[in-house]
Short mmCIF file of C-alpha atoms and ligand atoms in Angstrom, two decimals:
data_model
loop_
_atom_site.label_atom_id
_atom_site.label_comp_id
_atom_site.label_asym_id
_atom_site.label_seq_id
_atom_site.Cartn_x
_atom_site.Cartn_y
_atom_site.Cartn_z
CA MET A 178 -26.90 28.60 33.44
CA PRO A 179 -27.16 25.66 31.02
CA ARG A 180 -25.88 28.01 28.29
CA LEU A 181 -22.73 28.71 30.32
CA VAL A 182 -22.10 24.99 30.73
CA SER A 183 -22.39 24.35 27.02
CA ALA A 184 -20.13 27.34 26.20
CA ALA A 185 -17.49 25.98 28.57
CA ARG A 186 -17.73 22.57 26.95
CA TYR A 187 -17.40 24.14 23.51
CA SER A 188 -14.24 25.98 24.47
CA LEU A 189 -12.59 22.70 25.49
CA ARG A 190 -12.65 21.51 21.88
CA LYS A 191 -9.43 21.96 20.01
CA ARG A 192 -9.91 24.38 17.09
CA VAL A 193 -8.09 23.07 14.06
CA LEU A 194 -7.57 24.75 10.68
CA VAL A 195 -6.99 22.46 7.68
CA THR A 196 -5.89 24.36 4.56
CA GLY A 197 -6.57 22.36 1.42
CA GLY A 198 -9.22 20.55 3.49
CA ALA A 199 -11.48 19.92 0.49
CA GLY A 200 -8.74 17.98 -1.30
CA PHE A 201 -7.98 14.27 -1.30
CA ILE A 202 -5.88 13.97 1.88
CA GLY A 203 -7.44 17.07 3.51
CA SER A 204 -10.98 15.67 3.37
CA HIS A 205 -9.90 12.46 5.13
CA LEU A 206 -8.01 14.51 7.71
CA CYS A 207 -11.08 16.70 8.40
CA GLU A 208 -13.16 13.54 8.90
CA ARG A 209 -10.66 12.08 11.34
CA LEU A 210 -10.30 15.34 13.33
CA LEU A 211 -14.09 15.59 13.69
CA ALA A 212 -14.21 11.98 14.85
CA ASP A 213 -11.53 12.87 17.43
CA GLY A 214 -13.78 15.66 18.82
CA CYS A 215 -12.10 18.72 17.27
CA ASP A 216 -13.71 21.86 15.93
CA VAL A 217 -12.61 21.87 12.28
CA LEU A 218 -12.23 24.87 9.99
CA CYS A 219 -11.60 23.76 6.41
CA ALA A 220 -10.14 26.47 4.14
CA ASP A 221 -9.85 25.80 0.43
CA ASN A 222 -9.94 27.72 -2.85
CA PHE A 223 -11.31 24.63 -4.68
CA PHE A 224 -8.55 24.65 -7.28
CA THR A 225 -8.25 20.86 -7.16
CA GLY A 226 -10.47 20.11 -4.17
CA THR A 227 -14.26 19.89 -4.40
CA LYS A 228 -17.25 20.42 -2.17
CA ASP A 229 -18.24 16.83 -3.03
CA ASN A 230 -15.22 15.60 -1.03
CA ILE A 231 -16.60 17.18 2.14
CA ALA A 232 -20.33 17.27 1.33
CA HIS A 233 -20.98 14.68 4.07
CA LEU A 234 -19.35 16.99 6.66
CA ILE A 235 -21.17 20.21 5.73
CA GLY A 236 -23.91 20.92 8.26
CA ARG A 237 -22.16 19.13 11.12
CA PRO A 238 -22.04 21.48 14.12
CA HIS A 239 -18.25 21.34 14.53
CA PHE A 240 -17.35 21.66 10.86
CA GLU A 241 -16.97 24.97 9.05
CA LEU A 242 -16.05 25.55 5.42
CA LEU A 243 -14.31 28.71 4.24
CA ARG A 244 -13.52 29.56 0.61
CA HIS A 245 -10.07 31.04 0.97
CA ASP A 246 -6.86 31.22 -1.04
CA VAL A 247 -3.80 30.79 1.21
CA THR A 248 -1.80 33.26 -0.88
CA PHE A 249 -3.83 35.87 1.04
CA PRO A 250 -3.59 36.36 4.83
CA LEU A 251 -6.19 34.72 7.05
CA TYR A 252 -7.35 35.98 10.44
CA VAL A 253 -8.98 33.25 12.55
CA GLU A 254 -8.57 31.90 16.08
CA VAL A 255 -7.22 28.35 16.06
CA ASP A 256 -5.02 26.08 18.18
CA GLU A 257 -3.51 23.96 15.41
CA ILE A 258 -2.96 24.39 11.67
CA TYR A 259 -2.45 21.64 9.10
CA ASN A 260 -1.13 23.38 5.97
CA LEU A 261 -2.07 21.09 3.09
CA ALA A 262 -3.13 23.66 0.49
CA CYS A 263 -1.20 23.01 -2.73
CA PRO A 264 -1.99 21.12 -5.93
CA ALA A 265 -0.14 17.81 -5.64
CA SER A 266 -0.15 16.15 -9.05
CA PRO A 267 2.13 17.24 -11.92
CA VAL A 268 -0.87 17.89 -14.21
CA HIS A 269 -2.33 20.33 -11.69
CA TYR A 270 0.80 21.97 -10.36
CA GLN A 271 2.20 22.54 -13.87
CA PHE A 272 -1.09 24.10 -15.05
CA ASP A 273 -0.11 27.45 -13.46
CA PRO A 274 3.43 26.99 -12.14
CA VAL A 275 3.76 30.57 -10.87
CA GLN A 276 0.61 30.14 -8.77
CA THR A 277 1.99 26.80 -7.49
CA THR A 278 5.14 28.46 -6.17
CA LYS A 279 3.04 31.29 -4.70
CA THR A 280 0.75 28.79 -2.98
CA SER A 281 3.70 27.02 -1.36
CA VAL A 282 5.74 30.10 -0.46
CA HIS A 283 3.16 32.86 0.17
CA GLY A 284 0.82 30.25 1.62
CA ALA A 285 3.52 29.16 4.09
CA ILE A 286 4.30 32.79 5.02
CA ASN A 287 0.60 33.55 5.60
CA MET A 288 -0.09 30.43 7.63
CA LEU A 289 3.12 30.84 9.67
CA GLY A 290 2.11 34.46 10.28
CA LEU A 291 -1.26 33.27 11.53
CA ALA A 292 0.38 30.62 13.76
CA LYS A 293 2.67 33.30 15.19
CA ARG A 294 -0.23 35.70 15.92
CA VAL A 295 -2.44 33.15 17.65
CA LYS A 296 0.39 30.95 19.04
CA ALA A 297 -0.88 27.89 17.19
CA LYS A 298 1.09 24.75 16.45
CA ILE A 299 1.55 24.32 12.68
CA LEU A 300 2.20 21.30 10.46
CA GLN A 301 3.44 21.54 6.89
CA ALA A 302 2.51 18.90 4.29
CA SER A 303 5.87 18.68 2.55
CA THR A 304 6.77 16.02 0.07
CA SER A 305 9.24 13.35 -0.98
CA GLU A 306 9.76 15.58 -4.05
CA VAL A 307 12.13 17.68 -1.92
CA TYR A 308 14.60 14.81 -2.55
CA GLY A 309 14.22 15.31 -6.33
CA ASP A 310 15.70 12.45 -8.37
CA PRO A 311 17.55 10.93 -5.39
CA GLN A 312 21.09 9.59 -5.60
CA VAL A 313 20.74 7.64 -2.36
CA HIS A 314 18.20 4.95 -1.75
CA PRO A 315 16.03 4.72 0.32
CA GLN A 316 15.86 8.39 1.30
CA ALA A 317 16.34 9.28 4.96
CA GLU A 318 15.56 12.76 6.28
CA GLY A 319 19.27 13.72 6.45
CA TYR A 320 19.56 13.52 2.64
CA TRP A 321 19.50 17.02 1.10
CA GLY A 322 18.19 15.95 -2.27
CA HIS A 323 19.06 16.17 -5.96
CA VAL A 324 16.65 18.72 -7.38
CA ASN A 325 16.56 20.53 -10.71
CA PRO A 326 15.80 24.19 -9.87
CA ILE A 327 14.68 25.16 -13.40
CA GLY A 328 12.70 22.20 -14.75
CA PRO A 329 8.94 21.74 -15.20
CA ARG A 330 8.61 20.12 -11.73
CA SER A 331 10.63 22.84 -9.97
CA CYS A 332 7.60 25.04 -9.12
CA TYR A 333 6.42 22.23 -6.85
CA ASP A 334 9.75 20.81 -5.61
CA GLU A 335 11.44 24.15 -4.95
CA GLY A 336 8.22 25.72 -3.62
CA LYS A 337 7.97 22.94 -1.04
CA ARG A 338 11.69 23.22 -0.21
CA CYS A 339 11.33 26.97 0.36
CA ALA A 340 8.25 26.34 2.54
CA GLU A 341 10.36 23.98 4.70
CA THR A 342 13.02 26.71 4.98
CA LEU A 343 10.38 29.20 6.11
CA PHE A 344 9.02 26.77 8.70
CA PHE A 345 12.46 26.25 10.22
CA ASP A 346 13.29 29.98 10.16
CA TYR A 347 10.01 30.83 11.94
CA HIS A 348 10.89 28.11 14.45
CA ARG A 349 14.42 29.43 15.07
CA GLN A 350 13.59 33.14 14.83
CA HIS A 351 10.16 33.26 16.49
CA GLY A 352 10.03 30.06 18.54
CA LEU A 353 7.05 28.67 16.60
CA ARG A 354 6.02 25.09 17.29
CA ILE A 355 6.40 23.47 13.86
CA LYS A 356 6.03 19.97 12.38
CA VAL A 357 7.24 19.11 8.89
CA ALA A 358 5.94 15.92 7.24
CA ARG A 359 7.59 14.68 4.03
CA ILE A 360 4.75 12.75 2.47
CA PHE A 361 5.44 9.99 -0.06
CA ASN A 362 2.93 8.75 -2.69
CA THR A 363 -0.44 8.43 -1.01
CA TYR A 364 -3.55 6.96 -2.60
CA GLY A 365 -7.15 6.15 -1.72
CA PRO A 366 -10.76 7.17 -2.26
CA ARG A 367 -11.30 10.80 -3.45
CA MET A 368 -8.14 10.97 -5.51
CA HIS A 369 -8.82 12.89 -8.70
CA PRO A 370 -9.76 10.55 -11.53
CA ASN A 371 -7.86 12.53 -14.21
CA ASP A 372 -4.84 14.06 -12.57
CA GLY A 373 -2.27 11.73 -14.08
CA ARG A 374 -1.22 10.09 -10.80
CA VAL A 375 -0.36 6.49 -11.41
CA VAL A 376 -2.80 4.72 -9.05
CA SER A 377 -5.88 6.67 -10.16
CA ASN A 378 -4.77 6.54 -13.80
CA PHE A 379 -4.42 2.77 -13.79
CA ILE A 380 -7.67 2.16 -11.93
CA VAL A 381 -9.73 4.42 -14.19
CA GLN A 382 -8.14 2.94 -17.32
CA ALA A 383 -8.69 -0.63 -16.09
CA LEU A 384 -12.33 0.01 -15.13
CA LYS A 385 -12.99 1.50 -18.57
CA GLY A 386 -11.21 -1.41 -20.29
CA ALA A 387 -8.74 1.09 -21.80
CA PRO A 388 -5.00 0.34 -22.14
CA LEU A 389 -2.89 1.12 -19.02
CA THR A 390 -0.21 3.71 -19.85
CA ILE A 391 3.31 2.76 -18.75
CA TYR A 392 5.87 5.59 -18.96
CA GLY A 393 9.34 4.26 -19.82
CA ASP A 394 9.88 0.51 -19.40
CA GLY A 395 7.87 0.32 -16.16
CA SER A 396 10.86 -0.78 -14.07
CA GLN A 397 10.90 2.52 -12.11
CA THR A 398 9.73 1.94 -8.53
CA ARG A 399 7.28 3.70 -6.25
CA ALA A 400 5.99 3.08 -2.71
CA PHE A 401 2.28 3.63 -2.06
CA CYS A 402 0.73 4.64 1.28
CA TYR A 403 -3.00 4.23 1.93
CA VAL A 404 -4.62 7.52 2.97
CA ASP A 405 -5.93 6.34 6.39
CA ASP A 406 -2.39 5.36 7.40
CA LEU A 407 -1.06 8.74 6.31
CA VAL A 408 -3.77 10.65 8.20
CA ASP A 409 -2.95 8.63 11.32
CA ALA A 410 0.70 9.66 10.95
CA LEU A 411 -0.19 13.34 10.53
CA ILE A 412 -2.28 13.26 13.72
CA ARG A 413 0.54 11.54 15.63
CA LEU A 414 3.06 14.06 14.31
CA MET A 415 0.92 17.01 15.42
CA ALA A 416 0.59 15.41 18.88
CA SER A 417 4.33 14.71 19.22
CA LYS A 418 6.45 16.60 21.77
CA ASP A 419 7.18 20.26 20.97
CA GLY A 420 10.89 19.44 20.66
CA PHE A 421 10.18 17.21 17.66
CA THR A 422 9.93 19.32 14.50
CA GLY A 423 10.74 16.76 11.81
CA PRO A 424 11.23 16.75 8.91
CA VAL A 425 9.92 13.22 9.06
CA ASN A 426 9.25 10.86 6.17
CA LEU A 427 5.71 9.47 6.06
CA GLY A 428 4.93 6.74 3.58
CA ASN A 429 4.76 3.03 3.06
CA PRO A 430 8.19 1.50 2.46
CA GLY A 431 6.82 -1.44 0.41
CA GLU A 432 8.41 -0.85 -3.01
CA PHE A 433 6.75 -1.89 -6.28
CA THR A 434 7.65 -1.37 -9.92
CA ILE A 435 5.12 0.45 -12.05
CA LEU A 436 4.66 -2.81 -13.97
CA ASP A 437 3.86 -4.66 -10.70
CA LEU A 438 1.23 -2.05 -9.91
CA ALA A 439 -0.33 -2.22 -13.38
CA ARG A 440 -0.64 -6.02 -13.16
CA LYS A 441 -2.17 -5.84 -9.67
CA VAL A 442 -4.77 -3.30 -10.79
CA ILE A 443 -5.70 -5.40 -13.82
CA ALA A 444 -6.08 -8.50 -11.61
CA LEU A 445 -8.12 -6.74 -8.88
CA THR A 446 -10.47 -5.03 -11.34
CA ARG A 447 -10.69 -8.23 -13.45
CA SER A 448 -10.08 -6.00 -16.45
CA GLY A 449 -9.19 -7.12 -19.94
CA SER A 450 -6.99 -4.01 -20.41
CA ARG A 451 -3.56 -4.34 -22.00
CA LEU A 452 -0.44 -2.20 -21.38
CA VAL A 453 0.88 0.55 -23.70
CA ARG A 454 4.26 2.24 -23.39
CA ARG A 455 4.96 5.99 -23.60
CA LYS A 456 8.11 8.14 -23.30
CA LEU A 457 9.28 8.87 -19.73
CA PRO A 458 8.60 12.54 -18.80
CA ALA A 459 11.47 14.92 -17.80
CA ASP A 460 12.88 14.57 -14.26
CA ASP A 461 10.76 11.49 -13.47
CA PRO A 462 12.49 9.82 -10.47
CA ARG A 463 13.74 6.24 -11.08
CA GLN A 464 13.28 5.04 -7.54
CA ARG A 465 11.22 6.22 -4.62
CA ARG A 466 11.02 4.56 -1.23
CA PRO A 467 10.82 6.21 2.17
CA ASP A 468 13.10 5.33 5.05
CA ILE A 469 10.55 5.60 7.88
CA ALA A 470 12.82 4.61 10.79
CA LEU A 471 12.36 8.07 12.36
CA ALA A 472 8.54 7.93 12.17
CA ARG A 473 8.56 4.40 13.58
CA ARG A 474 10.77 5.45 16.49
CA VAL A 475 9.34 8.87 17.41
CA LEU A 476 5.72 8.60 16.32
CA ARG A 477 5.43 4.85 16.99
CA TRP A 478 3.79 4.69 13.59
CA THR A 479 3.90 2.12 10.89
CA PRO A 480 1.52 1.83 7.93
CA LYS A 481 -0.99 -0.99 8.38
CA THR A 482 -2.75 -1.22 5.02
CA GLY A 483 -1.17 -3.48 2.40
CA LEU A 484 -1.30 -2.52 -1.28
CA ASP A 485 -3.95 -5.09 -2.23
CA ALA A 486 -6.31 -4.05 0.61
CA GLY A 487 -5.88 -0.34 -0.15
CA LEU A 488 -6.31 -0.85 -3.88
CA LYS A 489 -9.56 -2.76 -3.31
CA LYS A 490 -11.07 0.18 -1.33
CA THR A 491 -9.85 2.67 -3.93
CA ILE A 492 -11.20 0.58 -6.81
CA ALA A 493 -14.60 0.39 -5.06
CA TYR A 494 -14.64 4.21 -4.81
CA PHE A 495 -13.80 4.72 -8.49
CA ARG A 496 -16.25 2.01 -9.56
CA GLY A 497 -19.01 3.96 -7.75
CA GLY A 498 -17.89 7.24 -9.36
CA LEU A 499 -17.71 5.83 -12.88
CA ALA A 500 -21.10 4.15 -12.48
CA GLY A 501 -22.47 7.55 -11.41
CA GLY A 502 -21.09 9.12 -14.60
CA ALA A 503 -18.12 10.91 -12.94
N1 NAD B 33 -1.13 12.79 -2.34
C1 NAD B 33 0.16 12.61 -2.26
O1 NAD B 33 0.67 11.56 -2.66
C2 NAD B 33 1.05 13.67 -1.68
C3 NAD B 33 2.44 13.41 -1.61
C4 NAD B 33 3.26 14.38 -1.09
C5 NAD B 33 2.76 15.57 -0.58
N2 NAD B 33 1.43 15.78 -0.65
C6 NAD B 33 0.94 17.08 -0.16
O2 NAD B 33 -0.23 16.91 0.60
C7 NAD B 33 -1.12 18.01 0.38
C8 NAD B 33 -2.49 17.51 -0.07
O3 NAD B 33 -2.34 16.78 -1.29
P1 NAD B 33 -3.56 16.03 -2.00
O4 NAD B 33 -3.02 14.81 -2.62
O5 NAD B 33 -4.69 15.93 -1.06
O6 NAD B 33 -3.85 17.04 -3.18
P2 NAD B 33 -5.22 17.78 -3.59
O7 NAD B 33 -4.91 18.52 -4.86
O8 NAD B 33 -6.34 16.81 -3.61
O9 NAD B 33 -5.43 18.78 -2.39
C9 NAD B 33 -4.88 20.06 -2.35
C10 NAD B 33 -5.96 21.01 -1.86
O10 NAD B 33 -5.41 22.32 -1.76
C11 NAD B 33 -6.34 23.23 -2.34
N3 NAD B 33 -5.57 24.40 -2.78
C12 NAD B 33 -4.67 24.49 -3.80
N4 NAD B 33 -4.17 25.73 -3.88
C13 NAD B 33 -4.77 26.45 -2.88
C14 NAD B 33 -4.68 27.79 -2.45
N5 NAD B 33 -3.86 28.67 -3.07
N6 NAD B 33 -5.45 28.19 -1.41
C15 NAD B 33 -6.29 27.32 -0.79
N7 NAD B 33 -6.42 26.03 -1.16
C16 NAD B 33 -5.66 25.60 -2.19
C17 NAD B 33 -6.97 22.48 -3.47
O11 NAD B 33 -8.19 23.03 -3.93
C18 NAD B 33 -7.15 21.10 -2.84
O12 NAD B 33 -8.35 21.00 -2.14
C19 NAD B 33 -0.44 18.91 -0.65
O13 NAD B 33 0.22 19.96 0.01
C20 NAD B 33 0.57 18.00 -1.30
O14 NAD B 33 1.69 18.71 -1.79
C21 NAD B 33 0.56 14.87 -1.19
#
């Protein structure tokens, strides 16, 4: 009898699949879902994610790790799917651009197919890059974007755009319950130290006392969202009413120039680093800031972590890693 009781209790837990769960955002999402009482299946091919990111979760009774590439079909029983699998930084997604497009497009088809078979709700981690180099500012969800289809960033931008198309076609054609999040620059502990993203780049350079690399004149702007805020938004989006599909912008609207960020990082790390200038790469957007009115209204969400507070936590993480020889 006691076994029946515990089986019944077990079945009440929501079973959640997180693809790309061993990555930066995915590992924080797995943590949060476990804390919320879910049964979490993390699927990852470890292209950019690592077991270290989720080492503290392995062995927990409601956490399961599966080495799986989303470009292949997956057969599991789940109630919800967060589809995060995709390299996110230009260095990584340009390493094998054909595989990047496959991960976005075939990955979306496979995960949507799974959602259809098991009637799961599915959330896509899309990106602000679907707006390309935007001609309107800030970008609201109604803006269709200004994207180069044949440039070095296109494998990521167009792959994510096609994934959004697939999500909406599965919704219209098969009645799938979908959620599309357009994520803007997110930072925090467990970012890759060498993937060329500006926050991790600056912190690692400052901690090593190396010059901070500024591409262009540093007047281009970016908005930075702390990872805990983003994870909170993803959870709220998944829990939103079935009628709400998105796409919805998720990010922190506080806008900073790259020079502002460099100076903040130098001050917070108390580094003696100086700044060096390099040529701006192709298709680098001049301005990036989310319009999050929709997320505020529908999800009742607003980011809570200011840039200084988030940078301090991220710096502490990288300081630990560098001290450990990472
Ligand atoms: N971090 C950001 O600022 C940001 C901004 C916009 C969108 N996003 C999106 O959020 C998601 C997570 O980004 P992140 O910053 O955590 O990046 P990340 O590189 O740390 O995580 C991506 C994860 O996906 C895994 N992966 C890659 N290809 C795979 C495949 N074919 N099969 C299975 N797993 C695969 C990687 O190993 C990694 O663990 C991505 O889809 C990314 O496009 C992130």
